PDB file of C-alpha atoms (C1' of nucleotides) in Angstrom:
ATOM      1  CA  UNK A   1      23.011  10.411  13.586  1.00 31.00           C
ATOM      2  CA  UNK A   2      24.604   7.920  11.234  1.00 34.00           C
ATOM      3  CA  UNK A   3      27.640   5.986  12.230  1.00 33.00           C
ATOM      4  CA  UNK A   4      31.002   7.076  10.977  1.00 33.00           C
ATOM      5  CA  UNK A   5      32.788   4.011   9.755  1.00 32.00           C
ATOM      6  CA  UNK A   6      30.898   3.312   6.605  1.00 34.00           C
ATOM      7  CA  UNK A   7      30.413   6.953   5.783  1.00 30.00           C
ATOM      8  CA  UNK A   8      34.092   7.596   5.254  1.00 30.00           C
ATOM      9  CA  UNK A   9      34.477   4.676   2.913  1.00 29.00           C
ATOM     10  CA  UNK A  10      31.581   5.956   0.927  1.00 29.00           C
ATOM     11  CA  UNK A  11      32.794   9.516   0.833  1.00 27.00           C
ATOM     12  CA  UNK A  12      36.082   8.696  -0.756  1.00 25.00           C
ATOM     13  CA  UNK A  13      34.335   6.652  -3.325  1.00 25.00           C
ATOM     14  CA  UNK A  14      36.560   3.625  -3.520  1.00 22.00           C
ATOM     15  CA  UNK A  15      38.492   1.193  -1.428  1.00 26.00           C
ATOM     16  CA  UNK A  16      41.515   3.120  -0.315  1.00 24.00           C
ATOM     17  CA  UNK A  17      42.240   2.300   3.266  1.00 28.00           C
ATOM     18  CA  UNK A  18      40.359  -0.942   3.290  1.00 28.00           C
ATOM     19  CA  UNK A  19      42.582  -3.923   2.824  1.00 30.00           C
ATOM     20  CA  UNK A  20      41.655  -7.506   2.341  1.00 33.00           C
ATOM     21  CA  UNK A  21      40.528  -7.771   5.919  1.00 37.00           C
ATOM     22  CA  UNK A  22      37.180  -6.267   5.045  1.00 42.00           C
ATOM     23  CA  UNK A  23      34.641  -8.016   2.860  1.00 48.00           C
ATOM     24  CA  UNK A  24      33.705  -4.644   1.436  1.00 52.00           C
ATOM     25  CA  UNK A  25      30.302  -4.166   2.895  1.00 61.00           C
ATOM     26  CA  UNK A  26      28.631  -0.811   2.826  1.00 64.00           C
ATOM     27  CA  UNK A  27      29.768   0.024  -0.644  1.00 57.00           C
ATOM     28  CA  UNK A  28      26.587   1.473  -2.016  1.00 54.00           C
ATOM     29  CA  UNK A  29      25.279   1.382  -5.529  1.00 49.00           C
ATOM     30  CA  UNK A  30      27.965   2.778  -7.772  1.00 49.00           C
ATOM     31  CA  UNK A  31      26.648   6.315  -8.012  1.00 48.00           C
ATOM     32  CA  UNK A  32      23.759   4.991 -10.019  1.00 51.00           C
ATOM     33  CA  UNK A  33      20.485   6.798  -9.582  1.00 57.00           C
ATOM     34  CA  UNK A  34      17.979   4.883  -7.583  1.00 75.00           C
ATOM     35  CA  UNK A  35      14.291   5.584  -7.703  1.00 86.00           C
ATOM     36  CA  UNK A  36      13.799   9.263  -7.027  1.00 87.00           C
ATOM     37  CA  UNK A  37      11.753  10.055  -3.974  1.00 91.00           C
ATOM     38  CA  UNK A  38       9.021  11.645  -6.058  1.00 93.00           C
ATOM     39  CA  UNK A  39       8.672   8.712  -8.429  1.00 94.00           C
ATOM     40  CA  UNK A  40       8.676   6.312  -5.526  1.00 96.00           C
ATOM     41  CA  UNK A  41       5.894   8.276  -3.919  1.00 96.00           C
ATOM     42  CA  UNK A  42       3.807   8.215  -7.080  1.00 96.00           C
ATOM     43  CA  UNK A  43       4.358   4.510  -7.560  1.00 97.00           C
ATOM     44  CA  UNK A  44       3.539   3.779  -3.938  1.00 98.00           C
ATOM     45  CA  UNK A  45       0.265   5.611  -4.386  1.00 97.00           C
ATOM     46  CA  UNK A  46      -0.773   3.168  -7.075  1.00 98.00           C
ATOM     47  CA  UNK A  47       0.324   0.126  -5.126  1.00 98.00           C
ATOM     48  CA  UNK A  48      -1.489   1.478  -2.097  1.00 98.00           C
ATOM     49  CA  UNK A  49      -4.655   1.269  -4.142  1.00 98.00           C
ATOM     50  CA  UNK A  50      -4.004  -2.465  -4.424  1.00 98.00           C
ATOM     51  CA  UNK A  51      -2.984  -2.967  -0.825  1.00 98.00           C
ATOM     52  CA  UNK A  52      -6.441  -3.651   0.526  1.00 98.00           C
ATOM     53  CA  UNK A  53      -8.317  -6.958   0.333  1.00 98.00           C
ATOM     54  CA  UNK A  54     -11.654  -5.366  -0.436  1.00 98.00           C
ATOM     55  CA  UNK A  55     -10.230  -3.245  -3.226  1.00 98.00           C
ATOM     56  CA  UNK A  56      -8.663  -6.318  -4.794  1.00 98.00           C
ATOM     57  CA  UNK A  57     -12.022  -8.044  -4.693  1.00 97.00           C
ATOM     58  CA  UNK A  58     -13.658  -5.004  -6.237  1.00 97.00           C
ATOM     59  CA  UNK A  59     -11.158  -5.155  -9.070  1.00 96.00           C
ATOM     60  CA  UNK A  60     -11.850  -8.844  -9.457  1.00 95.00           C
ATOM     61  CA  UNK A  61     -15.586  -8.276  -9.693  1.00 95.00           C
ATOM     62  CA  UNK A  62     -15.274  -5.345 -12.063  1.00 94.00           C
ATOM     63  CA  UNK A  63     -12.901  -7.139 -14.385  1.00 92.00           C
ATOM     64  CA  UNK A  64     -15.022 -10.268 -14.512  1.00 89.00           C
ATOM     65  CA  UNK A  65     -18.365  -8.556 -14.903  1.00 83.00           C
ATOM     66  CA  UNK A  66     -20.262  -9.032 -18.101  1.00 71.00           C
ATOM     67  CA  UNK A  67     -19.579  -5.752 -19.873  1.00 75.00           C
ATOM     68  CA  UNK A  68     -16.624  -5.008 -17.641  1.00 72.00           C
ATOM     69  CA  UNK A  69     -18.875  -2.468 -16.025  1.00 82.00           C
ATOM     70  CA  UNK A  70     -20.160  -2.503 -12.493  1.00 90.00           C
ATOM     71  CA  UNK A  71     -22.205  -0.171 -10.392  1.00 90.00           C
ATOM     72  CA  UNK A  72     -21.827   0.437  -6.693  1.00 94.00           C
ATOM     73  CA  UNK A  73     -24.840  -1.617  -5.699  1.00 89.00           C
ATOM     74  CA  UNK A  74     -23.236  -4.664  -7.317  1.00 88.00           C
ATOM     75  CA  UNK A  75     -20.330  -4.412  -4.923  1.00 94.00           C
ATOM     76  CA  UNK A  76     -21.676  -3.520  -1.538  1.00 93.00           C
ATOM     77  CA  UNK A  77     -23.579  -6.728  -1.067  1.00 91.00           C
ATOM     78  CA  UNK A  78     -21.051  -9.415  -2.057  1.00 92.00           C
ATOM     79  CA  UNK A  79     -18.353  -7.665  -0.060  1.00 94.00           C
ATOM     80  CA  UNK A  80     -20.462  -7.153   3.037  1.00 94.00           C
ATOM     81  CA  UNK A  81     -19.566  -3.505   3.064  1.00 96.00           C
ATOM     82  CA  UNK A  82     -21.633  -0.385   3.447  1.00 96.00           C
ATOM     83  CA  UNK A  83     -22.316   1.748   0.409  1.00 97.00           C
ATOM     84  CA  UNK A  84     -20.210   4.700   1.648  1.00 97.00           C
ATOM     85  CA  UNK A  85     -17.285   2.365   2.172  1.00 98.00           C
ATOM     86  CA  UNK A  86     -17.531   0.994  -1.347  1.00 98.00           C
ATOM     87  CA  UNK A  87     -17.733   4.500  -2.778  1.00 98.00           C
ATOM     88  CA  UNK A  88     -14.636   5.386  -0.823  1.00 98.00           C
ATOM     89  CA  UNK A  89     -12.684   2.440  -2.193  1.00 98.00           C
ATOM     90  CA  UNK A  90     -13.817   3.178  -5.717  1.00 98.00           C
ATOM     91  CA  UNK A  91     -12.703   6.769  -5.411  1.00 98.00           C
ATOM     92  CA  UNK A  92      -9.254   5.688  -4.317  1.00 98.00           C
ATOM     93  CA  UNK A  93      -8.881   3.450  -7.347  1.00 98.00           C
ATOM     94  CA  UNK A  94     -10.208   6.082  -9.715  1.00 98.00           C
ATOM     95  CA  UNK A  95      -7.672   8.552  -8.368  1.00 97.00           C
ATOM     96  CA  UNK A  96      -4.960   5.925  -8.753  1.00 98.00           C
ATOM     97  CA  UNK A  97      -5.869   5.656 -12.424  1.00 97.00           C
ATOM     98  CA  UNK A  98      -7.031   2.074 -12.183  1.00 98.00           C
ATOM     99  CA  UNK A  99     -10.760   2.555 -12.694  1.00 97.00           C
ATOM    100  CA  UNK A 100     -12.965   4.662 -14.915  1.00 96.00           C
ATOM    101  CA  UNK A 101     -16.142   6.152 -13.615  1.00 96.00           C
ATOM    102  CA  UNK A 102     -19.074   6.872 -15.895  1.00 95.00           C
ATOM    103  CA  UNK A 103     -22.336   8.154 -14.593  1.00 94.00           C
ATOM    104  CA  UNK A 104     -25.442   7.185 -16.553  1.00 93.00           C
ATOM    105  CA  UNK A 105     -28.659   8.343 -15.048  1.00 92.00           C
ATOM    106  CA  UNK A 106     -28.804   7.455 -11.408  1.00 94.00           C
ATOM    107  CA  UNK A 107     -26.134   4.816 -11.623  1.00 95.00           C
ATOM    108  CA  UNK A 108     -22.383   5.104 -11.677  1.00 96.00           C
ATOM    109  CA  UNK A 109     -20.593   2.488 -13.733  1.00 96.00           C
ATOM    110  CA  UNK A 110     -17.029   1.554 -13.040  1.00 96.00           C
ATOM    111  CA  UNK A 111     -14.674  -0.160 -15.448  1.00 96.00           C
ATOM    112  CA  UNK A 112     -10.994  -0.983 -15.674  1.00 96.00           C
ATOM    113  CA  UNK A 113      -8.753   1.607 -17.266  1.00 96.00           C
ATOM    114  CA  UNK A 114      -7.273  -0.336 -20.197  1.00 94.00           C
ATOM    115  CA  UNK A 115      -3.630  -1.100 -19.626  1.00 94.00           C
ATOM    116  CA  UNK A 116      -3.461   0.466 -16.214  1.00 96.00           C
ATOM    117  CA  UNK A 117      -2.842  -2.754 -14.342  1.00 97.00           C
ATOM    118  CA  UNK A 118      -0.511  -3.897 -17.073  1.00 96.00           C
ATOM    119  CA  UNK A 119       1.703  -0.852 -16.846  1.00 96.00           C
ATOM    120  CA  UNK A 120       1.800  -1.185 -13.102  1.00 97.00           C
ATOM    121  CA  UNK A 121       2.825  -4.791 -13.473  1.00 96.00           C
ATOM    122  CA  UNK A 122       5.516  -3.724 -15.918  1.00 96.00           C
ATOM    123  CA  UNK A 123       7.210  -1.656 -13.229  1.00 96.00           C
ATOM    124  CA  UNK A 124       7.736  -4.827 -11.238  1.00 95.00           C
ATOM    125  CA  UNK A 125       9.602  -6.897 -13.774  1.00 87.00           C
ATOM    126  CA  UNK A 126      13.320  -6.146 -13.748  1.00 66.00           C
ATOM    127  CA  UNK A 127      13.690  -6.424 -17.479  1.00 63.00           C
ATOM    128  CA  UNK A 128      13.880  -3.235 -19.507  1.00 56.00           C
TER     129      UNK A 128
ATOM    130  CA  UNK B   1     -28.011 -18.325  -6.922  1.00 29.00           C
ATOM    131  CA  UNK B   2     -25.881 -16.668  -9.470  1.00 33.00           C
ATOM    132  CA  UNK B   3     -27.923 -15.089 -12.189  1.00 31.00           C
ATOM    133  CA  UNK B   4     -31.140 -14.162 -10.508  1.00 32.00           C
ATOM    134  CA  UNK B   5     -30.023 -14.390  -6.952  1.00 31.00           C
ATOM    135  CA  UNK B   6     -29.321 -10.809  -6.125  1.00 32.00           C
ATOM    136  CA  UNK B   7     -32.301  -9.615  -8.086  1.00 31.00           C
ATOM    137  CA  UNK B   8     -34.775 -11.236  -5.787  1.00 30.00           C
ATOM    138  CA  UNK B   9     -32.902 -10.082  -2.758  1.00 29.00           C
ATOM    139  CA  UNK B  10     -33.210  -6.576  -3.978  1.00 31.00           C
ATOM    140  CA  UNK B  11     -36.844  -7.022  -4.909  1.00 28.00           C
ATOM    141  CA  UNK B  12     -38.147  -7.564  -1.389  1.00 27.00           C
ATOM    142  CA  UNK B  13     -41.673  -7.758  -2.671  1.00 25.00           C
ATOM    143  CA  UNK B  14     -41.794  -4.470  -4.468  1.00 22.00           C
ATOM    144  CA  UNK B  15     -40.642  -3.702  -7.942  1.00 27.00           C
ATOM    145  CA  UNK B  16     -39.756  -6.695 -10.027  1.00 25.00           C
ATOM    146  CA  UNK B  17     -41.713  -5.438 -12.972  1.00 29.00           C
ATOM    147  CA  UNK B  18     -38.675  -4.042 -14.703  1.00 29.00           C
ATOM    148  CA  UNK B  19     -38.795  -4.819 -18.389  1.00 33.00           C
ATOM    149  CA  UNK B  20     -36.812  -3.651 -21.345  1.00 34.00           C
ATOM    150  CA  UNK B  21     -36.830  -0.070 -20.169  1.00 38.00           C
ATOM    151  CA  UNK B  22     -34.102  -0.590 -17.615  1.00 43.00           C
ATOM    152  CA  UNK B  23     -30.450  -1.083 -18.472  1.00 49.00           C
ATOM    153  CA  UNK B  24     -30.274  -3.864 -15.938  1.00 52.00           C
ATOM    154  CA  UNK B  25     -28.067  -2.399 -13.313  1.00 61.00           C
ATOM    155  CA  UNK B  26     -27.341  -4.236 -10.118  1.00 64.00           C
ATOM    156  CA  UNK B  27     -27.122  -7.607 -11.748  1.00 58.00           C
ATOM    157  CA  UNK B  28     -23.967  -8.904 -10.174  1.00 55.00           C
ATOM    158  CA  UNK B  29     -21.371 -11.141 -11.718  1.00 49.00           C
ATOM    159  CA  UNK B  30     -23.126 -14.231 -12.981  1.00 49.00           C
ATOM    160  CA  UNK B  31     -21.773 -16.950 -10.766  1.00 48.00           C
ATOM    161  CA  UNK B  32     -18.262 -16.040 -11.645  1.00 51.00           C
ATOM    162  CA  UNK B  33     -16.092 -16.615  -8.616  1.00 56.00           C
ATOM    163  CA  UNK B  34     -14.646 -13.441  -7.309  1.00 75.00           C
ATOM    164  CA  UNK B  35     -11.507 -13.385  -5.275  1.00 84.00           C
ATOM    165  CA  UNK B  36     -12.119 -15.213  -2.038  1.00 86.00           C
ATOM    166  CA  UNK B  37     -11.671 -13.131   1.049  1.00 90.00           C
ATOM    167  CA  UNK B  38      -8.709 -15.204   2.172  1.00 92.00           C
ATOM    168  CA  UNK B  39      -6.884 -14.975  -1.135  1.00 93.00           C
ATOM    169  CA  UNK B  40      -7.551 -11.276  -1.316  1.00 96.00           C
ATOM    170  CA  UNK B  41      -6.071 -10.865   2.106  1.00 96.00           C
ATOM    171  CA  UNK B  42      -2.929 -12.760   1.187  1.00 96.00           C
ATOM    172  CA  UNK B  43      -2.509 -10.811  -2.029  1.00 97.00           C
ATOM    173  CA  UNK B  44      -3.067  -7.516  -0.268  1.00 97.00           C
ATOM    174  CA  UNK B  45      -0.311  -8.429   2.149  1.00 97.00           C
ATOM    175  CA  UNK B  46       2.163  -8.629  -0.700  1.00 98.00           C
ATOM    176  CA  UNK B  47       0.994  -5.422  -2.318  1.00 98.00           C
ATOM    177  CA  UNK B  48       1.159  -3.735   1.055  1.00 98.00           C
ATOM    178  CA  UNK B  49       4.857  -4.502   1.030  1.00 98.00           C
ATOM    179  CA  UNK B  50       5.101  -2.403  -2.127  1.00 98.00           C
ATOM    180  CA  UNK B  51       2.832   0.375  -0.932  1.00 98.00           C
ATOM    181  CA  UNK B  52       5.509   2.516   0.656  1.00 98.00           C
ATOM    182  CA  UNK B  53       7.900   4.880  -1.145  1.00 98.00           C
ATOM    183  CA  UNK B  54      10.893   3.924   0.953  1.00 98.00           C
ATOM    184  CA  UNK B  55      10.345   0.228   0.433  1.00 98.00           C
ATOM    185  CA  UNK B  56      10.157   0.753  -3.310  1.00 98.00           C
ATOM    186  CA  UNK B  57      13.441   2.619  -3.194  1.00 97.00           C
ATOM    187  CA  UNK B  58      14.963  -0.171  -1.148  1.00 97.00           C
ATOM    188  CA  UNK B  59      13.902  -2.638  -3.815  1.00 96.00           C
ATOM    189  CA  UNK B  60      15.371  -0.375  -6.463  1.00 95.00           C
ATOM    190  CA  UNK B  61      18.694  -0.189  -4.678  1.00 95.00           C
ATOM    191  CA  UNK B  62      18.829  -3.894  -3.936  1.00 94.00           C
ATOM    192  CA  UNK B  63      17.980  -4.891  -7.485  1.00 92.00           C
ATOM    193  CA  UNK B  64      20.508  -2.510  -9.012  1.00 89.00           C
ATOM    194  CA  UNK B  65      23.336  -3.257  -6.645  1.00 83.00           C
ATOM    195  CA  UNK B  66      26.414  -4.925  -7.988  1.00 71.00           C
ATOM    196  CA  UNK B  67      25.922  -8.487  -6.816  1.00 74.00           C
ATOM    197  CA  UNK B  68      22.236  -7.919  -6.205  1.00 72.00           C
ATOM    198  CA  UNK B  69      23.133  -7.955  -2.548  1.00 82.00           C
ATOM    199  CA  UNK B  70      22.852  -5.103  -0.135  1.00 90.00           C
ATOM    200  CA  UNK B  71      23.388  -4.674   3.559  1.00 90.00           C
ATOM    201  CA  UNK B  72      21.453  -2.440   5.878  1.00 94.00           C
ATOM    202  CA  UNK B  73      24.136   0.205   6.108  1.00 90.00           C
ATOM    203  CA  UNK B  74      23.927   0.695   2.345  1.00 87.00           C
ATOM    204  CA  UNK B  75      20.326   1.720   2.663  1.00 94.00           C
ATOM    205  CA  UNK B  76      19.994   3.898   5.725  1.00 93.00           C
ATOM    206  CA  UNK B  77      22.032   6.760   4.393  1.00 91.00           C
ATOM    207  CA  UNK B  78      20.715   7.234   0.840  1.00 93.00           C
ATOM    208  CA  UNK B  79      17.170   7.015   2.131  1.00 95.00           C
ATOM    209  CA  UNK B  80      17.688   9.364   5.055  1.00 95.00           C
ATOM    210  CA  UNK B  81      16.209   6.830   7.394  1.00 96.00           C
ATOM    211  CA  UNK B  82      17.316   5.488  10.725  1.00 96.00           C
ATOM    212  CA  UNK B  83      18.763   1.997  10.899  1.00 97.00           C
ATOM    213  CA  UNK B  84      15.847   0.582  12.911  1.00 97.00           C
ATOM    214  CA  UNK B  85      13.446   1.897  10.307  1.00 98.00           C
ATOM    215  CA  UNK B  86      15.356   0.266   7.480  1.00 98.00           C
ATOM    216  CA  UNK B  87      15.462  -3.022   9.359  1.00 98.00           C
ATOM    217  CA  UNK B  88      11.741  -2.776   9.856  1.00 98.00           C
ATOM    218  CA  UNK B  89      11.073  -2.252   6.154  1.00 98.00           C
ATOM    219  CA  UNK B  90      13.370  -5.097   5.227  1.00 98.00           C
ATOM    220  CA  UNK B  91      11.595  -7.413   7.602  1.00 98.00           C
ATOM    221  CA  UNK B  92       8.259  -6.592   6.024  1.00 98.00           C
ATOM    222  CA  UNK B  93       9.554  -7.422   2.565  1.00 98.00           C
ATOM    223  CA  UNK B  94      11.205 -10.624   3.742  1.00 98.00           C
ATOM    224  CA  UNK B  95       7.930 -11.733   5.305  1.00 97.00           C
ATOM    225  CA  UNK B  96       6.148 -10.842   2.080  1.00 97.00           C
ATOM    226  CA  UNK B  97       8.497 -13.164   0.230  1.00 97.00           C
ATOM    227  CA  UNK B  98      10.098 -10.435  -1.821  1.00 97.00           C
ATOM    228  CA  UNK B  99      13.559 -10.396  -0.270  1.00 97.00           C
ATOM    229  CA  UNK B 100      16.037 -12.963   0.944  1.00 96.00           C
ATOM    230  CA  UNK B 101      18.100 -12.366   4.035  1.00 96.00           C
ATOM    231  CA  UNK B 102      21.509 -13.929   4.464  1.00 95.00           C
ATOM    232  CA  UNK B 103      23.668 -13.168   7.441  1.00 94.00           C
ATOM    233  CA  UNK B 104      27.415 -13.350   6.903  1.00 93.00           C
ATOM    234  CA  UNK B 105      29.464 -12.382   9.885  1.00 91.00           C
ATOM    235  CA  UNK B 106      28.264  -9.117  11.286  1.00 94.00           C
ATOM    236  CA  UNK B 107      26.469  -8.058   8.170  1.00 95.00           C
ATOM    237  CA  UNK B 108      23.095  -9.019   6.812  1.00 96.00           C
ATOM    238  CA  UNK B 109      22.818  -9.182   3.041  1.00 95.00           C
ATOM    239  CA  UNK B 110      19.525  -8.762   1.300  1.00 96.00           C
ATOM    240  CA  UNK B 111      18.683  -9.867  -2.235  1.00 95.00           C
ATOM    241  CA  UNK B 112      15.643 -10.225  -4.415  1.00 95.00           C
ATOM    242  CA  UNK B 113      13.774 -13.505  -4.281  1.00 96.00           C
ATOM    243  CA  UNK B 114      13.977 -14.675  -7.903  1.00 94.00           C
ATOM    244  CA  UNK B 115      10.615 -14.468  -9.599  1.00 94.00           C
ATOM    245  CA  UNK B 116       8.787 -13.029  -6.624  1.00 96.00           C
ATOM    246  CA  UNK B 117       8.089  -9.681  -8.218  1.00 97.00           C
ATOM    247  CA  UNK B 118       7.303 -11.391 -11.482  1.00 96.00           C
ATOM    248  CA  UNK B 119       4.663 -13.634  -9.999  1.00 96.00           C
ATOM    249  CA  UNK B 120       3.136 -10.694  -8.230  1.00 97.00           C
ATOM    250  CA  UNK B 121       3.039  -8.812 -11.505  1.00 96.00           C
ATOM    251  CA  UNK B 122       1.389 -11.801 -13.129  1.00 96.00           C
ATOM    252  CA  UNK B 123      -1.594 -11.471 -10.825  1.00 96.00           C
ATOM    253  CA  UNK B 124      -2.258  -8.039 -12.284  1.00 94.00           C
ATOM    254  CA  UNK B 125      -2.511  -8.846 -15.953  1.00 88.00           C
ATOM    255  CA  UNK B 126      -6.026  -9.821 -17.043  1.00 65.00           C
ATOM    256  CA  UNK B 127      -4.562 -12.808 -18.802  1.00 62.00           C
ATOM    257  CA  UNK B 128      -7.008 -14.213 -21.362  1.00 60.00           C
TER     258      UNK B 128
ATOM    259  C1'  DT C   1     -43.560  19.551  -7.809  1.00 96.75           C
ATOM    260  C1'  DC C   2     -42.717  15.935  -4.831  1.00 96.75           C
ATOM    261  C1'  DG C   3     -40.565  11.768  -3.386  1.00 96.75           C
ATOM    262  C1'  DA C   4     -37.693   7.826  -4.001  1.00 96.75           C
ATOM    263  C1'  DA C   5     -33.463   5.744  -5.294  1.00 96.75           C
ATOM    264  C1'  DA C   6     -28.277   5.747  -6.260  1.00 96.75           C
ATOM    265  C1'  DC C   7     -24.352   7.647  -5.111  1.00 96.75           C
ATOM    266  C1'  DA C   8     -21.006  10.997  -2.958  1.00 96.75           C
ATOM    267  C1'  DT C   9     -19.389  13.514   0.940  1.00 96.75           C
ATOM    268  C1'  DC C  10     -18.805  14.524   5.842  1.00 96.75           C
ATOM    269  C1'  DG C  11     -17.565  13.630  10.730  1.00 96.75           C
ATOM    270  C1'  DA C  12     -16.291  10.355  14.042  1.00 96.75           C
ATOM    271  C1'  DT C  13     -13.905   6.238  15.701  1.00 96.75           C
ATOM    272  C1'  DG C  14     -10.939   2.371  16.284  1.00 96.75           C
ATOM    273  C1'  DT C  15      -7.018   0.321  14.062  1.00 96.75           C
ATOM    274  C1'  DT C  16      -2.850   0.026  11.433  1.00 96.75           C
ATOM    275  C1'  DC C  17       1.426   2.097   9.905  1.00 96.75           C
ATOM    276  C1'  DG C  18       5.971   4.606   9.619  1.00 96.75           C
ATOM    277  C1'  DT C  19       9.303   6.497  12.294  1.00 96.75           C
ATOM    278  C1'  DC C  20      12.334   7.237  16.062  1.00 96.75           C
ATOM    279  C1'  DG C  21      15.262   6.531  20.375  1.00 96.75           C
ATOM    280  C1'  DA C  22      16.722   3.134  23.519  1.00 96.75           C
ATOM    281  C1'  DT C  23      18.093  -1.343  24.183  1.00 96.75           C
ATOM    282  C1'  DA C  24      19.157  -6.181  23.259  1.00 96.75           C
ATOM    283  C1'  DT C  25      21.699  -9.655  20.462  1.00 96.75           C
ATOM    284  C1'  DC C  26      25.225 -11.366  17.861  1.00 96.75           C
ATOM    285  C1'  DT C  27      29.895 -11.459  15.743  1.00 96.75           C
ATOM    286  C1'  DA C  28      34.855 -10.445  15.055  1.00 96.75           C
ATOM    287  C1'  DG C  29      38.942  -8.986  16.668  1.00 96.75           C
ATOM    288  C1'  DT C  30      42.015  -7.546  20.719  1.00 96.75           C
TER     289       DT C  30
ATOM    290  C1'  DA D   1      36.669 -12.109  28.511  1.00 96.75           C
ATOM    291  C1'  DC D   2      36.232  -7.636  26.805  1.00 96.75           C
ATOM    292  C1'  DT D   3      35.176  -4.202  23.348  1.00 96.75           C
ATOM    293  C1'  DA D   4      33.365  -2.297  19.137  1.00 96.75           C
ATOM    294  C1'  DG D   5      30.384  -2.444  15.385  1.00 96.75           C
ATOM    295  C1'  DA D   6      26.192  -4.182  12.677  1.00 96.75           C
ATOM    296  C1'  DT D   7      21.700  -5.444  13.075  1.00 96.75           C
ATOM    297  C1'  DA D   8      17.264  -6.754  15.316  1.00 96.75           C
ATOM    298  C1'  DT D   9      13.719  -5.812  18.641  1.00 96.75           C
ATOM    299  C1'  DC D  10      10.961  -2.934  21.809  1.00 96.75           C
ATOM    300  C1'  DG D  11       7.964   0.927  23.280  1.00 96.75           C
ATOM    301  C1'  DA D  12       6.003   5.074  22.089  1.00 96.75           C
ATOM    302  C1'  DC D  13       3.944   8.659  19.314  1.00 96.75           C
ATOM    303  C1'  DG D  14       1.729  10.988  15.482  1.00 96.75           C
ATOM    304  C1'  DA D  15      -0.196  10.298  10.901  1.00 96.75           C
ATOM    305  C1'  DA D  16      -2.859   7.697   7.785  1.00 96.75           C
ATOM    306  C1'  DC D  17      -6.472   4.382   6.979  1.00 96.75           C
ATOM    307  C1'  DA D  18     -10.914   1.560   6.835  1.00 96.75           C
ATOM    308  C1'  DT D  19     -15.296   1.646   8.278  1.00 96.75           C
ATOM    309  C1'  DC D  20     -19.651   3.383   9.690  1.00 96.75           C
ATOM    310  C1'  DG D  21     -23.931   6.424  10.262  1.00 96.75           C
ATOM    311  C1'  DA D  22     -25.833  10.691   8.890  1.00 96.75           C
ATOM    312  C1'  DT D  23     -26.462  13.905   5.417  1.00 96.75           C
ATOM    313  C1'  DG D  24     -26.044  16.201   0.855  1.00 96.75           C
ATOM    314  C1'  DT D  25     -26.629  15.872  -4.303  1.00 96.75           C
ATOM    315  C1'  DT D  26     -28.449  14.354  -8.492  1.00 96.75           C
ATOM    316  C1'  DT D  27     -31.696  12.007 -11.426  1.00 96.75           C
ATOM    317  C1'  DC D  28     -35.981  10.024 -12.676  1.00 96.75           C
ATOM    318  C1'  DG D  29     -40.736   8.948 -12.408  1.00 96.75           C
ATOM    319  C1'  DA D  30     -45.439   9.801 -10.407  1.00 96.75           C
TER     320       DA D  30
END
DNA sequence: TCGAAACATCGATGTTCGTCGATATCTAGT
DNA sequence: ACTAGATATCGACGAACATCGATGTTTCGA
């Protein structure tokens, strides 16, 4: 249950009963739309893909590899992780749209989705 | 041990007779430093602060507020969250270096740390 | 056709996380 | 000092997560 005081001020929209005694806290964003819940959820999904140390290192390895292509066996060893764990992390980043997966023969090659990290970064800078 | 290092590890006395027939998989990054575990952990901590829908909406509200300052009571209602939950999210983002907290009287005002989001975004762009 | 290798998927487990209610702390005004 | 309001902290609970071992799937070579 929310408290009453601030709610009334908000409901009426402007500063009617509040005199100079109040420093006008709890006056929310002027009706402007904030991030919708659905967009926030989608964005959070992509940041969640970056919110793990091992996934960041995977990205680092993939992006610095020779042809910008890496297979699972290249990752498990330097990260000290089991192969199923690496596959799991890769899947998360593929589903987040950060990595491409291409299967050639027995191997699966992973590469950065061009511009994916850039567009994510663009959502962070306030300028528009 | 960069270039050939992992190859001999994988060999283990069996098949190192691979010639031009193989596309040379499992040849890891040639000596290129990947993200150290400690840096990855620190970076992941900051991305973790962005990996929640409600925290992203809090950032959106804070950054679009009039004076770029918001108090807790401005956030609890539009997000449909309890006050303790909002305080908890704010604390996480303050500890991640994304938000400033300034207490004036009874209220606590939160604002963006200038450049914090920008520097985080900078870690995402491949940057050549 | 069989077996080996690379990778994905499944099931389980211990940990972290988001949320809430209750409570503590801190401040301003009476 | 006392009270009321804003915020922080605490303890608990359910959901989500990272990791692992075991197993399934696919591909290639013998």
